[in-house]
Structure formats: C-alpha cells, structure tokens
Amino acid sequence: MNIQIPCKEMVIEQIDDVVKSFLKCLSGDVDRRLVFAIHELIINAFEATLRKYNDQASNYPINLYIKMEENVILVEITDQGDGMAHHLNPIDHKQLEEVLLQDRGRGLLMVKKMVDKISFLNEGKGFKVSIEKRR
C-alpha cells in the first residue's frame, strides 16, 4: 500500500482505520502496537511539515508505504518537513524514563520499543522513518 496523506488534522485522525483495514487484509490480524507506532510516526511527520510550511502544509502530503515480505511488515513514512530535532536523535542511547516528563521525544522511544527495527533517513527534500515488525 502506498498512499499520500494530506497534511490536514482531520485526515490524520481517519488514517488509523485505513491502516487497520490494510493490516488485516495483509496479515490476517491487526497488531494494535504497530497501528499505534504508525500513528505516532504520522503525527511526527504532520508536526514537522507544519513547523516548516505553516499555513501551506496542506500542499505537502505525507507518504505512507506498507508492505509485507515473508513474516515482516515494512512501513515507511516520508514527509517534506524539517526532519528530527537533534536532541531526539539518536534515540538508541536514550531510555523512556529519561524523557518521560519532557514535552517531546517520548513517542519515538515508545515506537522503538514496539517494533523490531527503526531507522531514519534525511533525504534532503524530505525525512523518512522506516520500521519493521515481525508477525
């Protein structure tokens, strides 16, 4: 599945249902933790796009790509925002307890705990987060 999500809050609220339906068709069941992880990453992409483009953000869609290879679900979320704040990267060396009371940064650490692999790529014109989850 490859869809472009308009950078509009009302659309983002509805994307969970699309993701749940697709995952059910793809793998026969719905992993709620994976749905949560995808939702969190879409919210991050939405916020990054809003930070960069403000009122024009709706002109810069977020791309969601999901596929399954053998027993692994692969997800890529790409935006045209301003990337990840440096204090959040790399998340490899942080624990959830360290950021629990901070305003930002908890979501990525929760995602990291819910998936088998997470990676980030700043593509110059955009920012991509990839996750993998074994079934």
Phi, psi and omega in degrees: 000133176224112180228150174260128182256118176300141181280070179226133186303319183295328179287319181298325178295334182269345187293332179304318180295321178296315180297314179301314180297317181294316180298324178295318177293322185288314189238358178088348177212175181239118176273107184299328179292323177292319177300317178299315181299315179297316179301314181299318180291325176294319177300316178300317179296318178301311181296320179295320179293318177298318179301320184280319190249353179050239184294343180268003185304328181295346177275358185234088185291160175262135181259130178241124181233126179227133174210165178239131174239116185053244182252024182238129174266125180254134180228134174233133176236121183238135176230172178250026181280202186262018176078196184263139176299139184301328181288349177264348186243129002272148179277351183301332186258007182249151175249151181304323181299329181292330185245006186304322183261003178278161179290329187228158170103348181289321185302315180295322178292324176294317178301315180304322181284340185265346183241168180274334181207141175221139177216157184233143178217121174270112187266014182083299178266359182190178182231131183240133172245128178242137175229154175229140179221122175287144178280000000 
